[in-house]
Coordinates of C-alpha atoms in Angstrom, one line a residue:
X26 CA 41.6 24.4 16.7
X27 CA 40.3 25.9 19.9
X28 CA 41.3 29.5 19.1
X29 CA 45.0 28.2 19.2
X30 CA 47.0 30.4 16.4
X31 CA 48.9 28.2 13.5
X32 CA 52.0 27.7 14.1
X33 CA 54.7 28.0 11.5
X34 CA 54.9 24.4 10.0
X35 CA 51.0 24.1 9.9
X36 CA 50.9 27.3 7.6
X37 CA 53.8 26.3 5.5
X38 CA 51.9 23.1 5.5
X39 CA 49.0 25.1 3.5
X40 CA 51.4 27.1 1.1
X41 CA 52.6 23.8 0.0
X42 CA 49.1 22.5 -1.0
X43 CA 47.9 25.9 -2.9
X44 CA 51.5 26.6 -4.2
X45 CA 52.0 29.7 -2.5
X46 CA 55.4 31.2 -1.1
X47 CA 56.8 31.2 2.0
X48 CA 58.5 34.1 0.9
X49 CA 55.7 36.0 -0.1
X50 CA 54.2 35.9 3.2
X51 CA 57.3 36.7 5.3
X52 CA 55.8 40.1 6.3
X53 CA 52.0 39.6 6.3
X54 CA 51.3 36.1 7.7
X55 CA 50.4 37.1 11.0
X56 CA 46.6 38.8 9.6
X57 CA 46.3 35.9 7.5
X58 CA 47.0 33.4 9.8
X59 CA 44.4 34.5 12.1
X60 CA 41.7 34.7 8.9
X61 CA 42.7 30.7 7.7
X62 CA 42.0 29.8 11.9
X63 CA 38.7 31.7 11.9
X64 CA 37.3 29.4 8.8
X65 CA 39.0 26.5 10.0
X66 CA 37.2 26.6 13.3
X67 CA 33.5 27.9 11.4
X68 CA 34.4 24.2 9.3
X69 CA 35.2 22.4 12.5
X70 CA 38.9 21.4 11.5
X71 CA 41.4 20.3 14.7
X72 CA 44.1 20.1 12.3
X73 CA 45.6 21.1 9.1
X74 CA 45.3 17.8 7.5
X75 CA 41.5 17.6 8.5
X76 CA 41.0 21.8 6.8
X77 CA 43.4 20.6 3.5
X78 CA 41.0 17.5 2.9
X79 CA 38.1 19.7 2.8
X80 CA 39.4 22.3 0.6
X81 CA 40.5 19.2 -1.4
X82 CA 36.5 17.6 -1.2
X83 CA 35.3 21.2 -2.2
X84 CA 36.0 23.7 -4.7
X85 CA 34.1 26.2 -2.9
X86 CA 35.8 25.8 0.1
X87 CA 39.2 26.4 -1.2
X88 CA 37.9 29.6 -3.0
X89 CA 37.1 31.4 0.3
X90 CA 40.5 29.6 1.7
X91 CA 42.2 31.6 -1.4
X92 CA 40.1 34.8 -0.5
X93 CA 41.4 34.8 3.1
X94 CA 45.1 34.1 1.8
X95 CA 44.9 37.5 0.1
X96 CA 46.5 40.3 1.8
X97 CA 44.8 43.6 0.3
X98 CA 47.4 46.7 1.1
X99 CA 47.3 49.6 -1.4
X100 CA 47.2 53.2 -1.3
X101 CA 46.5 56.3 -3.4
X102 CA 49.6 57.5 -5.7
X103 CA 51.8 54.3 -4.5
X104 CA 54.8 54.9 -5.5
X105 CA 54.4 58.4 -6.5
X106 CA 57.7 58.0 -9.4
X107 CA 55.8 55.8 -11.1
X108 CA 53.0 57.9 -11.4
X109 CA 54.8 60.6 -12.5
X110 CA 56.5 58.5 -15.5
X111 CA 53.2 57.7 -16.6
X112 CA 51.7 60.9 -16.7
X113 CA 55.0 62.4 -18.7
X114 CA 56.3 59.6 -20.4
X115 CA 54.0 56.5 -21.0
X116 CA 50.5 57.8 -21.3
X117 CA 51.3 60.8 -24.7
X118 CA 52.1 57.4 -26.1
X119 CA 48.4 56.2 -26.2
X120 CA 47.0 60.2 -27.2
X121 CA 46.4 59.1 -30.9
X122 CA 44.5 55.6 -29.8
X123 CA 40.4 55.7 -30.1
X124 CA 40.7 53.3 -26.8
X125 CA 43.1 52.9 -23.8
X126 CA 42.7 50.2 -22.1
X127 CA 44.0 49.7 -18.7
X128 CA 43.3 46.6 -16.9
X129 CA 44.4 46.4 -12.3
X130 CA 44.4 42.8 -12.1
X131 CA 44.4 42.6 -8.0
X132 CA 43.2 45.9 -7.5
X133 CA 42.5 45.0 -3.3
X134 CA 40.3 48.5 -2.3
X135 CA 40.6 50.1 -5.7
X136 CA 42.6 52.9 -5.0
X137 CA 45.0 51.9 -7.8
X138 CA 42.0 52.2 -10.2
X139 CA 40.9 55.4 -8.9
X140 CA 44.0 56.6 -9.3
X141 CA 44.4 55.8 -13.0
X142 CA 41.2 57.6 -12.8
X143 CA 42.2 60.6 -11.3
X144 CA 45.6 61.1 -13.4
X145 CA 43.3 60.8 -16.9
X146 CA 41.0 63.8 -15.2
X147 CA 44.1 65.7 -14.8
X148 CA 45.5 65.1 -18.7
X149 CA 42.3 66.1 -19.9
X150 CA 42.8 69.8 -18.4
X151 CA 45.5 70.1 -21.6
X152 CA 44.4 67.5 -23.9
X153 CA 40.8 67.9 -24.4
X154 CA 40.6 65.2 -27.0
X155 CA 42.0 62.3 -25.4
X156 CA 41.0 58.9 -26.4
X157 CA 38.2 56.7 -24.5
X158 CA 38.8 55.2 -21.4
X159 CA 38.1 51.6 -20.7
X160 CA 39.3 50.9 -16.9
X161 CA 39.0 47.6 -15.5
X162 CA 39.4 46.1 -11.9
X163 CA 39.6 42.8 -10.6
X164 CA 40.1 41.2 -7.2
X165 CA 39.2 37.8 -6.2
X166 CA 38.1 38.7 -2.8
X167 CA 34.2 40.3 -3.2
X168 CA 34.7 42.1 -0.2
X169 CA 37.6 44.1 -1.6
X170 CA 35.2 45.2 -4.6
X171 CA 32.4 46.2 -2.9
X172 CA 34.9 48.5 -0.6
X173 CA 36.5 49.6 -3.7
X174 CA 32.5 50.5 -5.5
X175 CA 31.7 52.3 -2.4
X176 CA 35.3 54.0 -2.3
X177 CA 35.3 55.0 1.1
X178 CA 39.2 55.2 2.6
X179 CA 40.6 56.4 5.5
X180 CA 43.7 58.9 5.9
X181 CA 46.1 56.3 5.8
X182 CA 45.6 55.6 1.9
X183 CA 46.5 59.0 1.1
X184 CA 50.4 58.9 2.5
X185 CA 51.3 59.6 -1.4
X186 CA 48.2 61.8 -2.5
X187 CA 48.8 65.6 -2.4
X188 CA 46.0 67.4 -0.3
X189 CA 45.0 69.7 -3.7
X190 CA 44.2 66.3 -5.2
X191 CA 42.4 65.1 -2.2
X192 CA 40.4 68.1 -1.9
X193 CA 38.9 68.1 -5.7
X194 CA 38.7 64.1 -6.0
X195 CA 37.1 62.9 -2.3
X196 CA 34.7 64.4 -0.3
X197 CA 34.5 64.2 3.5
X198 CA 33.2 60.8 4.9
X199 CA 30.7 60.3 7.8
X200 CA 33.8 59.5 9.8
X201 CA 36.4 62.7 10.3
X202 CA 39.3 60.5 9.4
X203 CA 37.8 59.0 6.0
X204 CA 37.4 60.5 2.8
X205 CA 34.9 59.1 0.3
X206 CA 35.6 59.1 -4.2
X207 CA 33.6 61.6 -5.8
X208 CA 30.6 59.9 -7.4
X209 CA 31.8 61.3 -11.4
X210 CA 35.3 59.3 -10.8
X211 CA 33.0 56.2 -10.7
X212 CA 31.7 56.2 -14.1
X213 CA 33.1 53.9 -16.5
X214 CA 34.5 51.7 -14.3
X215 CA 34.1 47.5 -15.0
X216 CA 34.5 45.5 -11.7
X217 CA 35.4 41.9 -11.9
X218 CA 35.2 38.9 -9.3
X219 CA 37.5 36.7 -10.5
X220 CA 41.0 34.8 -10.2
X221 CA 44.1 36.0 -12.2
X222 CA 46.2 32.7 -11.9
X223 CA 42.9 30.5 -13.5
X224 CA 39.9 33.2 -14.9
X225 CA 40.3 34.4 -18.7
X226 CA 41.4 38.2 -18.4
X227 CA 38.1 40.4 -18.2
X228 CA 39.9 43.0 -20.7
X229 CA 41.8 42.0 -24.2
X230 CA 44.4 44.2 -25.9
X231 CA 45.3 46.1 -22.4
X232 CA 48.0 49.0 -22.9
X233 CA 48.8 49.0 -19.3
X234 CA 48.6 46.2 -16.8
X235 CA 48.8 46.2 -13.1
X236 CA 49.9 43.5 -11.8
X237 CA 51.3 44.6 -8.1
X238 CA 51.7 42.2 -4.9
X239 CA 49.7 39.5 -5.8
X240 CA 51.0 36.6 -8.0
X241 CA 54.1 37.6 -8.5
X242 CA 54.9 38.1 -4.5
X243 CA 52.8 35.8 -3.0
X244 CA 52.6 32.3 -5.5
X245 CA 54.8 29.7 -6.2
X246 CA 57.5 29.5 -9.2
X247 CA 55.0 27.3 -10.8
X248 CA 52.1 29.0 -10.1
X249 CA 53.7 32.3 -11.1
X250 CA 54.4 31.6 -13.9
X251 CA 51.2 30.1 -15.1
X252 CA 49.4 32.9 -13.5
X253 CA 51.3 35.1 -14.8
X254 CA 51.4 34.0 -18.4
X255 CA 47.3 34.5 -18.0
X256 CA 47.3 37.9 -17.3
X257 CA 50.1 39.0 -19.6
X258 CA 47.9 37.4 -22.7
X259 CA 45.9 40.6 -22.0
X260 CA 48.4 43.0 -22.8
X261 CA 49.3 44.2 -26.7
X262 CA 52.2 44.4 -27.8
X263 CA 54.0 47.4 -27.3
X264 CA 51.8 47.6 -23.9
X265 CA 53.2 48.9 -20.7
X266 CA 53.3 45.9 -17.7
X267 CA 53.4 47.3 -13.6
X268 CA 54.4 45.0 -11.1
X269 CA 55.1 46.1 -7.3
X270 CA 59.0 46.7 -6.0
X271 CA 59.6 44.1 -4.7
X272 CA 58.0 41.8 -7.1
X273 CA 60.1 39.6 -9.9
X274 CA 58.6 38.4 -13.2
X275 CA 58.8 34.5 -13.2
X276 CA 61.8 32.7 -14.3
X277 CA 62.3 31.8 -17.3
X278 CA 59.7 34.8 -18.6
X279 CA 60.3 36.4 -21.6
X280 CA 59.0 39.2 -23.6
X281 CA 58.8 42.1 -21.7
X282 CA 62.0 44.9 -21.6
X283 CA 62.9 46.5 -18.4
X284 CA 62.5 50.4 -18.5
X285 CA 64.3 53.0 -16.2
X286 CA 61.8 51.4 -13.6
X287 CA 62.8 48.5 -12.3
X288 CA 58.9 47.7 -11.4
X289 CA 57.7 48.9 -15.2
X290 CA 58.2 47.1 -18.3
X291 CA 57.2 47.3 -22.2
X292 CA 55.9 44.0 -24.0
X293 CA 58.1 43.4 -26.5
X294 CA 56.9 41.1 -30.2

């Protein structure tokens, strides 16, 4: 492509073939634009149609295509209500269980996991006996896990994070404007390459799924839907789903009840 950028046709061109939404990408195709160009030109495509019949040729090749499509923005604490909700409201629920099971299917860096992490550290200050945790994360891009097993971040992912929280869970990185996870928050954590839309769920009988700004933003009706289906297998009845603000569940969907969070809803028998 000689280091020309894609222009808008050739990238909706590409969301047609993998079923992704235009829609999805309205605010983030500029990084990922630049990411599909730099394997385009490492395969030695001139042209969209030459870079689609590869992916077509290989299945490899369309995995890293789909690894590069993925846009991994998160932070510590997003959405600090809905933290707040599950610390109060949702989690008591789950006290009498011998196993919670919380599955962040997308997880990007991991600061959504860690932050499941650090909110269970907190309960156990009043609630001593609290069941076992089993805390899964999953990305499809391997560089996104091994950030989020090293669990270095910079100041940016803690917009949401109060600095007493910050102080007791990180320490200082080698960098002055990073912090790094205590090593204790990284025990009994499962990390999982894998695909949400086509891989079996790594966790069964969730009680809480995370399932923010992925499929549900960034796929197609079809491909939501069946993606989505997937992941919701996981989750028990009764089980609490998360999906980002301005995420929608797929038409058609049923199942799930909308709480006093538009973003948070309970799986319904």
């Amino acid at each position: 492509m000689n280091n020309r950028p894609l222009n808008n046709e050739q990238f909706s061109q590409l969301l047609d073939y993998l079923s992704y939404s235009w829609a999805g990408y309205q605010r983030a195709r500029k990084g990922v634009k630049k990411r599909i160009v730099r394997h385009m030109e490492a395969l030695g495509c001139r042209s969209m149609d030459d870079y689609i019949a590869r992916l077509q040729a290989d299945p490899c090749l369309r995995s890293e295509c789909e690894r590069r499509m993925s846009v991994p923005v998160s932070r510590f604490f997003r959405d600090r209500e809905l933290w707040e909700i599950l610390e109060e409201e949702i989690l008591p629920r789950f006290f009498d269980k011998k196993n919670v099971r919380v599955w962040s299917a997308g997880c990007a860096g991991g600061e959504e996991v860690y932050s499941f992490k650090i909110l269970w550290h907190l309960l156990e200050q009043n609630h001593p006996d609290l069941p076992a945790l089993q805390l899964v994360g999953s990305d499809l891009n391997p560089e996104n896990l091994a950030r989020a097993k090293k669990g270095v971040y910079p100041a940016s992912s803690f917009k949401e994070t109060r600095q007493d929280i910050r102080d007791r869970f990180f320490e200082k990185g080698l960098s002055r404007k990073s912090w790094t996870v205590k090593s204790f928050l990284k025990h009994g954590i499962s990390w999982h390459q894998l695909n949400v839309i086509h891989d079996l769920p790594p966790e069964k009988n969730c009680d809480i799924l995370f399932l923010r700004n992925n499929i549900l933003l960034y796929a197609s009706e079809g491909l939501k839907h069946s993606g989505f289906e997937n992941a919701a297998a996981a989750l028990n009845d009764g089980g609490f789903l998360v999906v980002g603000t301005k995420d929608s569940l797929p038409r058609g969907g049923v199942g799930f009840r909308k709480t006093r969070l538009p973003y948070l809803f309970r799986k319904v028998a």
